[in-house]
Amino acid sequence: HMASVDGPLSTICDPTAPFGKYLALENTAVPCFAYSGLRECVKDAACAWSEEMLRCVASPCQQHCAEKECTNDTVNSCQWDADTCVSTPEIVDPCSHTTEAGCYMETAAACEWSCLTASCAPVRCPGSDEPSCVENPGCVWEEGVCSTAKCAYPTDAECAADGLCEWADGACTIRETGKCGKYTTEEQCSTDPDCHFDALACPAMCVERPPACSENDDSCACNQLDNCFWKEGAAECVEGGYVSCPTLDLVVLFDGSGSMLKQFGHHPQGYAALMATLREWVGTLPLSGETADAPSSTPTQKVRVAFVQYSGTYDGKKAQVAPMGPGIAGGRLSGDKDELLADLDWHAENHMAK
């Protein structure tokens, strides 16, 4: 019995692999798994798209070896072709996925998922700059991203279906819900420390942030919160995932390239989503409280963090950190929440690719 070989050696003739693409013969059969999208997959009569596995797989028609058995399989649209049972080739809309995950796989086709209708469709506002964006009805250019105008619904029924909107005086307007409802984009929302952008809500919206574990100095109040744990020895409330943290220094390198300006899943712009995520993460960490200019202390079982933005070469540099100054970490290790948030505010305004 011989074990299978994994890694680069097993892909030397795979036309989709880093080395195989230089060695593989042209105009030969392509394995189904090599097709990355729905449209390319179903053009191949030997393949079928699996929405459950989100990949191209061998057509179930390949299991039929007799013509009658093949042509009787109408469920899989099988047909007999030159002594082989194959699927009927299709030309399909690449945005015809029935799942959200499948919809966002079609990056080349620019598809987006509507949580209101539970359907996948072409991106409604595809403009890459302000002029090409606003020429599309119902589209607005906000913070470097072309997006659908909020609450631009023509009817009361459509307006009412969107939790962000309300019908008043014959028009659909944005509903202000609490302190955070006034923010209409993820980037605006992330600048308010009391707010959190809920990308999984339908529709995505800015909501009030739940209290952080570290804001509780009472064991009873701490234990009443989800995922919070009271550390008796340290007499502090921490996130459950950080209970066993040693004294820890973390340097976080994050992508500042132009690819981060694209849509990432639920988020209209990847870089804004990253900044929001890092801000929230800082709020959950068991930070040491030490400022960036403080000397190294004895072990604390707490955390210090530094942030570095990197990319290809922009203006002669491949990486950058925030400038040093009062109240800002300046790319140095810090256990002070305000300093770290000040660093992230600077990075949000100084995306290398902008």
mmCIF file of C-alpha atoms in Angstrom:
data_model
loop_
_atom_site.group_PDB
_atom_site.id
_atom_site.type_symbol
_atom_site.label_atom_id
_atom_site.label_comp_id
_atom_site.label_asym_id
_atom_site.label_seq_id
_atom_site.Cartn_x
_atom_site.Cartn_y
_atom_site.Cartn_z
ATOM 1 C CA HIS A 1 0.000 0.000 0.000
ATOM 2 C CA MET A 2 1.469 3.331 -1.042
ATOM 3 C CA ALA A 3 0.529 6.548 0.743
ATOM 4 C CA SER A 4 -0.664 9.453 -1.385
ATOM 5 C CA VAL A 5 1.704 12.366 -1.880
ATOM 6 C CA ASP A 6 0.483 15.808 -0.904
ATOM 7 C CA GLY A 7 1.961 19.231 -1.537
ATOM 8 C CA PRO A 8 3.800 20.644 -4.600
ATOM 9 C CA LEU A 9 4.965 17.206 -5.831
ATOM 10 C CA SER A 10 1.385 16.096 -6.392
ATOM 11 C CA THR A 11 0.543 19.140 -8.542
ATOM 12 C CA ILE A 12 3.423 19.189 -11.045
ATOM 13 C CA CYS A 13 0.980 18.642 -13.934
ATOM 14 C CA ASP A 14 -1.967 20.570 -12.498
ATOM 15 C CA PRO A 15 -2.573 23.577 -14.823
ATOM 16 C CA THR A 16 -3.920 25.598 -11.883
ATOM 17 C CA ALA A 17 -0.899 24.990 -9.596
ATOM 18 C CA PRO A 18 2.102 27.353 -9.250
ATOM 19 C CA PHE A 19 4.528 24.933 -10.958
ATOM 20 C CA GLY A 20 2.093 22.780 -12.906
ATOM 21 C CA LYS A 21 0.883 25.686 -15.014
ATOM 22 C CA TYR A 22 4.308 25.759 -16.701
ATOM 23 C CA LEU A 23 4.407 21.993 -17.342
ATOM 24 C CA ALA A 24 0.812 20.973 -18.084
ATOM 25 C CA LEU A 25 -0.136 20.271 -21.686
ATOM 26 C CA GLU A 26 -2.581 22.650 -23.306
ATOM 27 C CA ASN A 27 -6.014 21.681 -24.620
ATOM 28 C CA THR A 28 -6.367 18.691 -22.313
ATOM 29 C CA ALA A 29 -9.213 17.812 -19.976
ATOM 30 C CA VAL A 30 -9.415 20.001 -16.888
ATOM 31 C CA PRO A 31 -10.328 18.400 -13.537
ATOM 32 C CA CYS A 32 -13.568 19.792 -12.161
ATOM 33 C CA PHE A 33 -11.959 21.125 -8.976
ATOM 34 C CA ALA A 34 -9.834 23.457 -11.122
ATOM 35 C CA TYR A 35 -12.887 25.599 -11.946
ATOM 36 C CA SER A 36 -13.232 28.304 -9.307
ATOM 37 C CA GLY A 37 -16.670 29.638 -10.208
ATOM 38 C CA LEU A 38 -20.162 28.496 -11.083
ATOM 39 C CA ARG A 39 -20.206 29.747 -14.683
ATOM 40 C CA GLU A 40 -16.944 28.046 -15.729
ATOM 41 C CA CYS A 41 -17.909 24.849 -13.907
ATOM 42 C CA VAL A 42 -21.243 24.193 -15.625
ATOM 43 C CA LYS A 43 -19.824 24.851 -19.094
ATOM 44 C CA ASP A 44 -17.941 21.570 -18.715
ATOM 45 C CA ALA A 45 -20.298 18.654 -19.402
ATOM 46 C CA ALA A 46 -18.314 16.412 -17.048
ATOM 47 C CA CYS A 47 -18.788 18.755 -14.087
ATOM 48 C CA ALA A 48 -21.520 20.122 -11.816
ATOM 49 C CA TRP A 49 -21.595 22.851 -9.194
ATOM 50 C CA SER A 50 -22.201 21.881 -5.567
ATOM 51 C CA GLU A 51 -23.731 24.774 -3.631
ATOM 52 C CA GLU A 52 -23.347 22.791 -0.403
ATOM 53 C CA MET A 53 -19.587 22.299 -0.823
ATOM 54 C CA LEU A 54 -19.104 25.583 -2.752
ATOM 55 C CA ARG A 55 -16.915 23.882 -5.333
ATOM 56 C CA CYS A 56 -17.017 22.303 -8.751
ATOM 57 C CA VAL A 57 -17.357 18.517 -8.598
ATOM 58 C CA ALA A 58 -17.705 15.624 -11.034
ATOM 59 C CA SER A 59 -21.178 15.452 -12.550
ATOM 60 C CA PRO A 60 -23.427 12.726 -11.074
ATOM 61 C CA CYS A 61 -24.127 11.769 -14.693
ATOM 62 C CA GLN A 62 -20.641 10.233 -14.768
ATOM 63 C CA GLN A 63 -22.001 7.419 -12.583
ATOM 64 C CA HIS A 64 -24.210 6.107 -15.418
ATOM 65 C CA CYS A 65 -22.537 3.643 -17.767
ATOM 66 C CA ALA A 66 -25.558 2.629 -19.892
ATOM 67 C CA GLU A 67 -27.393 4.917 -22.333
ATOM 68 C CA LYS A 68 -30.889 4.153 -21.030
ATOM 69 C CA GLU A 69 -29.851 4.699 -17.427
ATOM 70 C CA CYS A 70 -28.260 7.980 -18.474
ATOM 71 C CA THR A 71 -31.149 9.430 -20.461
ATOM 72 C CA ASN A 72 -33.624 8.458 -17.730
ATOM 73 C CA ASP A 73 -31.801 10.728 -15.272
ATOM 74 C CA THR A 74 -33.720 13.936 -15.886
ATOM 75 C CA VAL A 75 -33.046 15.260 -12.393
ATOM 76 C CA ASN A 76 -29.394 15.883 -13.292
ATOM 77 C CA SER A 77 -30.125 16.771 -16.951
ATOM 78 C CA CYS A 78 -27.983 13.904 -18.224
ATOM 79 C CA GLN A 79 -27.426 13.164 -21.893
ATOM 80 C CA TRP A 80 -25.621 10.379 -23.761
ATOM 81 C CA ASP A 81 -22.676 11.615 -25.799
ATOM 82 C CA ALA A 82 -20.199 9.338 -27.592
ATOM 83 C CA ASP A 83 -20.538 6.384 -25.202
ATOM 84 C CA THR A 84 -20.346 8.676 -22.170
ATOM 85 C CA CYS A 85 -22.999 10.096 -19.884
ATOM 86 C CA VAL A 86 -22.528 13.811 -19.292
ATOM 87 C CA SER A 87 -24.465 16.803 -18.006
ATOM 88 C CA THR A 88 -26.161 19.136 -20.444
ATOM 89 C CA PRO A 89 -23.804 22.141 -20.674
ATOM 90 C CA GLU A 90 -25.389 25.298 -19.354
ATOM 91 C CA ILE A 91 -24.875 29.012 -19.675
ATOM 92 C CA VAL A 92 -25.889 30.395 -16.329
ATOM 93 C CA ASP A 93 -25.921 33.679 -14.524
ATOM 94 C CA PRO A 94 -22.881 33.582 -12.188
ATOM 95 C CA CYS A 95 -24.993 35.387 -9.595
ATOM 96 C CA SER A 96 -27.609 32.629 -9.511
ATOM 97 C CA HIS A 97 -26.226 31.157 -6.276
ATOM 98 C CA THR A 98 -28.772 30.197 -3.647
ATOM 99 C CA THR A 99 -26.460 30.734 -0.654
ATOM 100 C CA GLU A 100 -24.706 33.822 0.661
ATOM 101 C CA ALA A 101 -21.295 32.124 0.772
ATOM 102 C CA GLY A 102 -21.632 31.020 -2.846
ATOM 103 C CA CYS A 103 -22.695 34.502 -3.908
ATOM 104 C CA TYR A 104 -19.588 36.167 -2.476
ATOM 105 C CA MET A 105 -17.317 33.601 -4.140
ATOM 106 C CA GLU A 106 -18.073 35.169 -7.524
ATOM 107 C CA THR A 107 -15.651 38.076 -7.133
ATOM 108 C CA ALA A 108 -14.980 38.302 -10.884
ATOM 109 C CA ALA A 109 -18.697 38.585 -11.611
ATOM 110 C CA ALA A 110 -19.266 41.195 -8.864
ATOM 111 C CA CYS A 111 -22.247 39.625 -7.093
ATOM 112 C CA GLU A 112 -23.852 40.685 -3.819
ATOM 113 C CA TRP A 113 -26.265 39.027 -1.416
ATOM 114 C CA SER A 114 -29.504 40.677 -0.326
ATOM 115 C CA CYS A 115 -30.522 39.591 3.151
ATOM 116 C CA LEU A 116 -33.953 41.174 2.625
ATOM 117 C CA THR A 117 -34.808 38.952 -0.338
ATOM 118 C CA ALA A 118 -32.370 36.095 0.480
ATOM 119 C CA SER A 119 -31.059 36.194 -3.089
ATOM 120 C CA CYS A 120 -27.858 36.765 -5.047
ATOM 121 C CA ALA A 121 -27.738 39.408 -7.773
ATOM 122 C CA PRO A 122 -25.208 41.549 -9.657
ATOM 123 C CA VAL A 123 -23.812 44.433 -7.628
ATOM 124 C CA ARG A 124 -26.265 47.298 -7.964
ATOM 125 C CA CYS A 125 -23.675 50.060 -7.648
ATOM 126 C CA PRO A 126 -20.471 48.938 -9.404
ATOM 127 C CA GLY A 127 -18.855 52.344 -9.957
ATOM 128 C CA SER A 128 -15.111 52.526 -9.244
ATOM 129 C CA ASP A 129 -15.042 56.333 -8.969
ATOM 130 C CA GLU A 130 -17.554 59.049 -8.116
ATOM 131 C CA PRO A 131 -18.604 60.006 -11.679
ATOM 132 C CA SER A 132 -19.260 56.399 -12.745
ATOM 133 C CA CYS A 133 -20.987 55.723 -9.442
ATOM 134 C CA VAL A 134 -23.529 58.526 -9.286
ATOM 135 C CA GLU A 135 -24.602 58.055 -12.904
ATOM 136 C CA ASN A 136 -26.416 54.919 -11.712
ATOM 137 C CA PRO A 137 -29.836 55.703 -10.189
ATOM 138 C CA GLY A 138 -29.976 55.055 -6.459
ATOM 139 C CA CYS A 139 -26.188 54.988 -6.017
ATOM 140 C CA VAL A 140 -24.054 57.301 -3.871
ATOM 141 C CA TRP A 141 -20.304 57.778 -3.448
ATOM 142 C CA GLU A 142 -19.408 57.624 0.268
ATOM 143 C CA GLU A 143 -15.929 57.435 1.781
ATOM 144 C CA GLY A 144 -14.356 56.083 -1.399
ATOM 145 C CA VAL A 145 -16.983 53.389 -2.010
ATOM 146 C CA CYS A 146 -19.910 53.239 -4.437
ATOM 147 C CA SER A 147 -22.919 51.960 -2.517
ATOM 148 C CA THR A 148 -26.694 51.863 -2.698
ATOM 149 C CA ALA A 149 -28.373 54.958 -1.295
ATOM 150 C CA LYS A 150 -29.917 54.155 2.070
ATOM 151 C CA CYS A 151 -33.711 53.966 2.166
ATOM 152 C CA ALA A 152 -34.208 54.950 -1.483
ATOM 153 C CA TYR A 153 -37.373 52.827 -1.721
ATOM 154 C CA PRO A 154 -40.299 54.084 -3.824
ATOM 155 C CA THR A 155 -43.055 52.327 -1.851
ATOM 156 C CA ASP A 156 -44.196 52.063 1.752
ATOM 157 C CA ALA A 157 -44.007 48.236 1.681
ATOM 158 C CA GLU A 158 -40.407 48.111 0.459
ATOM 159 C CA CYS A 159 -39.427 50.781 2.964
ATOM 160 C CA ALA A 160 -41.019 48.947 5.885
ATOM 161 C CA ALA A 161 -39.122 45.737 5.023
ATOM 162 C CA ASP A 162 -35.814 47.479 5.704
ATOM 163 C CA GLY A 163 -35.113 47.869 9.409
ATOM 164 C CA LEU A 164 -33.018 50.967 8.745
ATOM 165 C CA CYS A 165 -35.925 52.849 7.219
ATOM 166 C CA GLU A 166 -39.332 54.319 7.975
ATOM 167 C CA TRP A 167 -42.090 55.794 5.779
ATOM 168 C CA ALA A 168 -42.965 59.368 6.670
ATOM 169 C CA ASP A 169 -44.688 62.162 4.767
ATOM 170 C CA GLY A 170 -44.904 60.105 1.588
ATOM 171 C CA ALA A 171 -41.193 59.251 1.466
ATOM 172 C CA CYS A 172 -38.787 56.625 2.789
ATOM 173 C CA THR A 173 -36.285 58.068 5.252
ATOM 174 C CA ILE A 174 -33.512 56.726 7.487
ATOM 175 C CA ARG A 175 -34.767 55.699 10.908
ATOM 176 C CA GLU A 176 -32.630 57.006 13.767
ATOM 177 C CA THR A 177 -32.471 54.327 16.428
ATOM 178 C CA GLY A 178 -30.623 55.380 19.561
ATOM 179 C CA LYS A 179 -27.269 57.094 19.664
ATOM 180 C CA CYS A 180 -25.691 54.990 16.908
ATOM 181 C CA GLY A 181 -28.532 55.062 14.367
ATOM 182 C CA LYS A 182 -27.262 58.345 12.915
ATOM 183 C CA TYR A 183 -24.242 56.584 11.380
ATOM 184 C CA THR A 184 -25.010 55.170 7.943
ATOM 185 C CA THR A 185 -21.633 53.631 7.021
ATOM 186 C CA GLU A 186 -19.278 51.220 8.759
ATOM 187 C CA GLU A 187 -16.458 53.754 8.711
ATOM 188 C CA GLN A 188 -18.597 56.418 10.436
ATOM 189 C CA CYS A 189 -19.789 53.864 12.993
ATOM 190 C CA SER A 190 -16.285 52.660 13.886
ATOM 191 C CA THR A 191 -15.174 56.169 14.910
ATOM 192 C CA ASP A 192 -17.595 56.153 17.873
ATOM 193 C CA PRO A 193 -16.255 54.015 20.750
ATOM 194 C CA ASP A 194 -19.809 53.426 22.010
ATOM 195 C CA CYS A 195 -20.987 51.966 18.704
ATOM 196 C CA HIS A 196 -20.500 48.727 16.814
ATOM 197 C CA PHE A 197 -21.239 47.902 13.169
ATOM 198 C CA ASP A 198 -23.315 44.736 13.093
ATOM 199 C CA ALA A 199 -22.485 43.360 9.624
ATOM 200 C CA LEU A 200 -24.583 40.235 10.220
ATOM 201 C CA ALA A 201 -27.807 42.130 10.936
ATOM 202 C CA CYS A 202 -30.366 42.402 8.152
ATOM 203 C CA PRO A 203 -29.709 44.975 6.969
ATOM 204 C CA ALA A 204 -26.248 45.688 8.406
ATOM 205 C CA MET A 205 -26.421 48.640 10.778
ATOM 206 C CA CYS A 206 -24.641 50.623 13.472
ATOM 207 C CA VAL A 207 -25.800 49.641 16.965
ATOM 208 C CA GLU A 208 -24.755 50.381 20.519
ATOM 209 C CA ARG A 209 -21.772 48.351 21.649
ATOM 210 C CA PRO A 210 -22.376 45.895 24.504
ATOM 211 C CA PRO A 211 -20.311 46.656 27.629
ATOM 212 C CA ALA A 212 -16.769 45.264 27.578
ATOM 213 C CA CYS A 213 -15.824 42.739 30.232
ATOM 214 C CA SER A 214 -13.029 45.005 31.485
ATOM 215 C CA GLU A 215 -15.551 47.733 32.345
ATOM 216 C CA ASN A 216 -16.849 45.623 35.256
ATOM 217 C CA ASP A 217 -15.003 45.690 38.574
ATOM 218 C CA ASP A 218 -17.543 43.550 40.417
ATOM 219 C CA SER A 219 -17.439 39.743 40.226
ATOM 220 C CA CYS A 220 -21.220 39.354 40.228
ATOM 221 C CA ALA A 221 -21.782 41.865 37.411
ATOM 222 C CA CYS A 222 -18.917 40.262 35.480
ATOM 223 C CA ASN A 223 -20.312 36.738 35.658
ATOM 224 C CA GLN A 224 -23.719 37.934 34.440
ATOM 225 C CA LEU A 225 -22.238 38.922 31.081
ATOM 226 C CA ASP A 226 -21.810 36.449 28.238
ATOM 227 C CA ASN A 227 -18.228 35.273 27.723
ATOM 228 C CA CYS A 228 -16.879 37.220 30.699
ATOM 229 C CA PHE A 229 -14.814 35.601 33.449
ATOM 230 C CA TRP A 230 -13.796 36.913 36.869
ATOM 231 C CA LYS A 231 -10.125 36.262 37.701
ATOM 232 C CA GLU A 232 -10.013 36.026 41.479
ATOM 233 C CA GLY A 233 -6.263 36.455 41.855
ATOM 234 C CA ALA A 234 -6.127 39.556 39.689
ATOM 235 C CA ALA A 235 -9.590 40.783 40.772
ATOM 236 C CA GLU A 236 -10.546 41.706 37.241
ATOM 237 C CA CYS A 237 -13.127 40.819 34.614
ATOM 238 C CA VAL A 238 -11.738 39.488 31.322
ATOM 239 C CA GLU A 239 -13.008 37.963 28.087
ATOM 240 C CA GLY A 240 -13.266 34.189 28.413
ATOM 241 C CA GLY A 241 -10.765 33.653 25.594
ATOM 242 C CA TYR A 242 -8.063 35.638 27.401
ATOM 243 C CA VAL A 243 -8.245 34.004 30.834
ATOM 244 C CA SER A 244 -5.056 31.992 30.247
ATOM 245 C CA CYS A 245 -3.006 34.734 28.565
ATOM 246 C CA PRO A 246 0.604 35.059 29.728
ATOM 247 C CA THR A 247 2.418 38.393 29.671
ATOM 248 C CA LEU A 248 2.238 39.036 25.931
ATOM 249 C CA ASP A 249 3.633 41.525 23.410
ATOM 250 C CA LEU A 250 1.930 41.433 19.986
ATOM 251 C CA VAL A 251 2.978 43.244 16.803
ATOM 252 C CA VAL A 252 0.051 43.271 14.340
ATOM 253 C CA LEU A 253 0.964 43.720 10.662
ATOM 254 C CA PHE A 254 -2.026 44.454 8.451
ATOM 255 C CA ASP A 255 -2.566 44.889 4.726
ATOM 256 C CA GLY A 256 -2.701 48.449 3.403
ATOM 257 C CA SER A 257 -2.727 47.550 -0.291
ATOM 258 C CA GLY A 258 -5.295 48.563 -2.886
ATOM 259 C CA SER A 259 -7.040 45.193 -2.620
ATOM 260 C CA MET A 260 -8.404 46.314 0.761
ATOM 261 C CA LEU A 261 -10.532 48.950 -0.973
ATOM 262 C CA LYS A 262 -12.747 46.209 -2.427
ATOM 263 C CA GLN A 263 -15.893 44.754 -0.915
ATOM 264 C CA PHE A 264 -15.280 41.972 1.607
ATOM 265 C CA GLY A 265 -18.361 39.843 2.232
ATOM 266 C CA HIS A 266 -20.896 41.909 4.172
ATOM 267 C CA HIS A 267 -18.506 44.838 4.352
ATOM 268 C CA PRO A 268 -18.617 47.442 1.556
ATOM 269 C CA GLN A 269 -14.897 48.155 1.971
ATOM 270 C CA GLY A 270 -12.274 45.801 3.381
ATOM 271 C CA TYR A 271 -9.984 48.413 4.944
ATOM 272 C CA ALA A 272 -12.793 50.118 6.871
ATOM 273 C CA ALA A 273 -13.945 46.699 8.095
ATOM 274 C CA LEU A 274 -10.408 45.865 9.232
ATOM 275 C CA MET A 275 -10.096 49.124 11.176
ATOM 276 C CA ALA A 276 -13.458 48.518 12.858
ATOM 277 C CA THR A 277 -12.477 44.956 13.771
ATOM 278 C CA LEU A 278 -9.136 46.028 15.255
ATOM 279 C CA ARG A 279 -10.810 48.761 17.301
ATOM 280 C CA GLU A 280 -13.253 46.245 18.741
ATOM 281 C CA TRP A 281 -10.463 43.767 19.425
ATOM 282 C CA VAL A 282 -8.467 46.348 21.376
ATOM 283 C CA GLY A 283 -11.551 46.929 23.534
ATOM 284 C CA THR A 284 -11.684 43.253 24.527
ATOM 285 C CA LEU A 285 -7.993 42.677 25.319
ATOM 286 C CA PRO A 286 -6.657 42.423 28.893
ATOM 287 C CA LEU A 287 -4.301 45.355 28.305
ATOM 288 C CA SER A 288 -1.506 46.063 30.776
ATOM 289 C CA GLY A 289 -2.295 49.780 31.011
ATOM 290 C CA GLU A 290 1.360 50.664 30.313
ATOM 291 C CA THR A 291 1.912 53.561 27.927
ATOM 292 C CA ALA A 292 4.266 53.258 24.960
ATOM 293 C CA ASP A 293 7.003 55.301 26.614
ATOM 294 C CA ALA A 294 6.873 53.400 29.922
ATOM 295 C CA PRO A 295 9.848 51.140 30.734
ATOM 296 C CA SER A 296 9.330 47.383 30.496
ATOM 297 C CA SER A 297 7.791 46.079 33.701
ATOM 298 C CA THR A 298 7.673 42.796 35.520
ATOM 299 C CA PRO A 299 5.380 40.034 34.158
ATOM 300 C CA THR A 300 1.740 41.145 34.321
ATOM 301 C CA GLN A 301 -0.171 38.342 32.532
ATOM 302 C CA LYS A 302 -1.527 41.124 30.390
ATOM 303 C CA VAL A 303 -1.050 42.364 26.831
ATOM 304 C CA ARG A 304 0.725 45.111 24.926
ATOM 305 C CA VAL A 305 0.161 45.678 21.187
ATOM 306 C CA ALA A 306 1.814 47.535 18.285
ATOM 307 C CA PHE A 307 0.346 48.200 14.831
ATOM 308 C CA VAL A 308 2.243 48.275 11.506
ATOM 309 C CA GLN A 309 0.642 48.827 8.081
ATOM 310 C CA TYR A 310 2.410 47.228 5.114
ATOM 311 C CA SER A 311 1.918 46.982 1.360
ATOM 312 C CA GLY A 312 3.755 47.208 -1.921
ATOM 313 C CA THR A 313 5.921 50.260 -2.386
ATOM 314 C CA TYR A 314 3.887 53.476 -2.143
ATOM 315 C CA ASP A 315 5.741 56.802 -2.223
ATOM 316 C CA GLY A 316 9.016 54.951 -1.689
ATOM 317 C CA LYS A 317 7.954 52.994 1.424
ATOM 318 C CA LYS A 318 6.693 49.486 2.033
ATOM 319 C CA ALA A 319 5.442 49.898 5.605
ATOM 320 C CA GLN A 320 4.371 52.690 7.914
ATOM 321 C CA VAL A 321 3.476 53.334 11.537
ATOM 322 C CA ALA A 322 1.688 56.215 13.208
ATOM 323 C CA PRO A 323 3.923 59.134 14.256
ATOM 324 C CA MET A 324 5.040 59.263 17.878
ATOM 325 C CA GLY A 325 3.532 61.926 20.105
ATOM 326 C CA PRO A 326 1.480 62.555 23.232
ATOM 327 C CA GLY A 327 -1.448 60.144 23.573
ATOM 328 C CA ILE A 328 -0.489 57.937 20.617
ATOM 329 C CA ALA A 329 1.504 54.708 20.535
ATOM 330 C CA GLY A 330 3.307 55.610 17.315
ATOM 331 C CA GLY A 331 3.835 51.999 16.260
ATOM 332 C CA ARG A 332 5.405 51.110 19.615
ATOM 333 C CA LEU A 333 4.212 48.452 22.038
ATOM 334 C CA SER A 334 1.521 49.873 24.290
ATOM 335 C CA GLY A 335 -0.926 48.504 26.830
ATOM 336 C CA ASP A 336 -2.914 51.750 26.915
ATOM 337 C CA LYS A 337 -6.286 51.507 25.154
ATOM 338 C CA ASP A 338 -6.506 55.198 24.238
ATOM 339 C CA GLU A 339 -3.018 55.177 22.703
ATOM 340 C CA LEU A 340 -3.791 52.123 20.600
ATOM 341 C CA LEU A 341 -7.105 53.562 19.408
ATOM 342 C CA ALA A 342 -5.285 56.768 18.471
ATOM 343 C CA ASP A 343 -2.879 54.682 16.378
ATOM 344 C CA LEU A 344 -5.794 53.022 14.584
ATOM 345 C CA ASP A 345 -7.467 56.393 13.992
ATOM 346 C CA TRP A 346 -4.263 57.533 12.282
ATOM 347 C CA HIS A 347 -4.078 54.405 10.136
ATOM 348 C CA ALA A 348 -7.734 54.824 9.160
ATOM 349 C CA GLU A 349 -6.899 58.277 7.781
ATOM 350 C CA ASN A 350 -3.603 57.168 6.204
ATOM 351 C CA HIS A 351 -4.344 54.082 4.143
ATOM 352 C CA MET A 352 -1.228 53.537 2.035
ATOM 353 C CA ALA A 353 -3.198 52.756 -1.123
ATOM 354 C CA LYS A 354 -5.455 55.831 -0.982
#
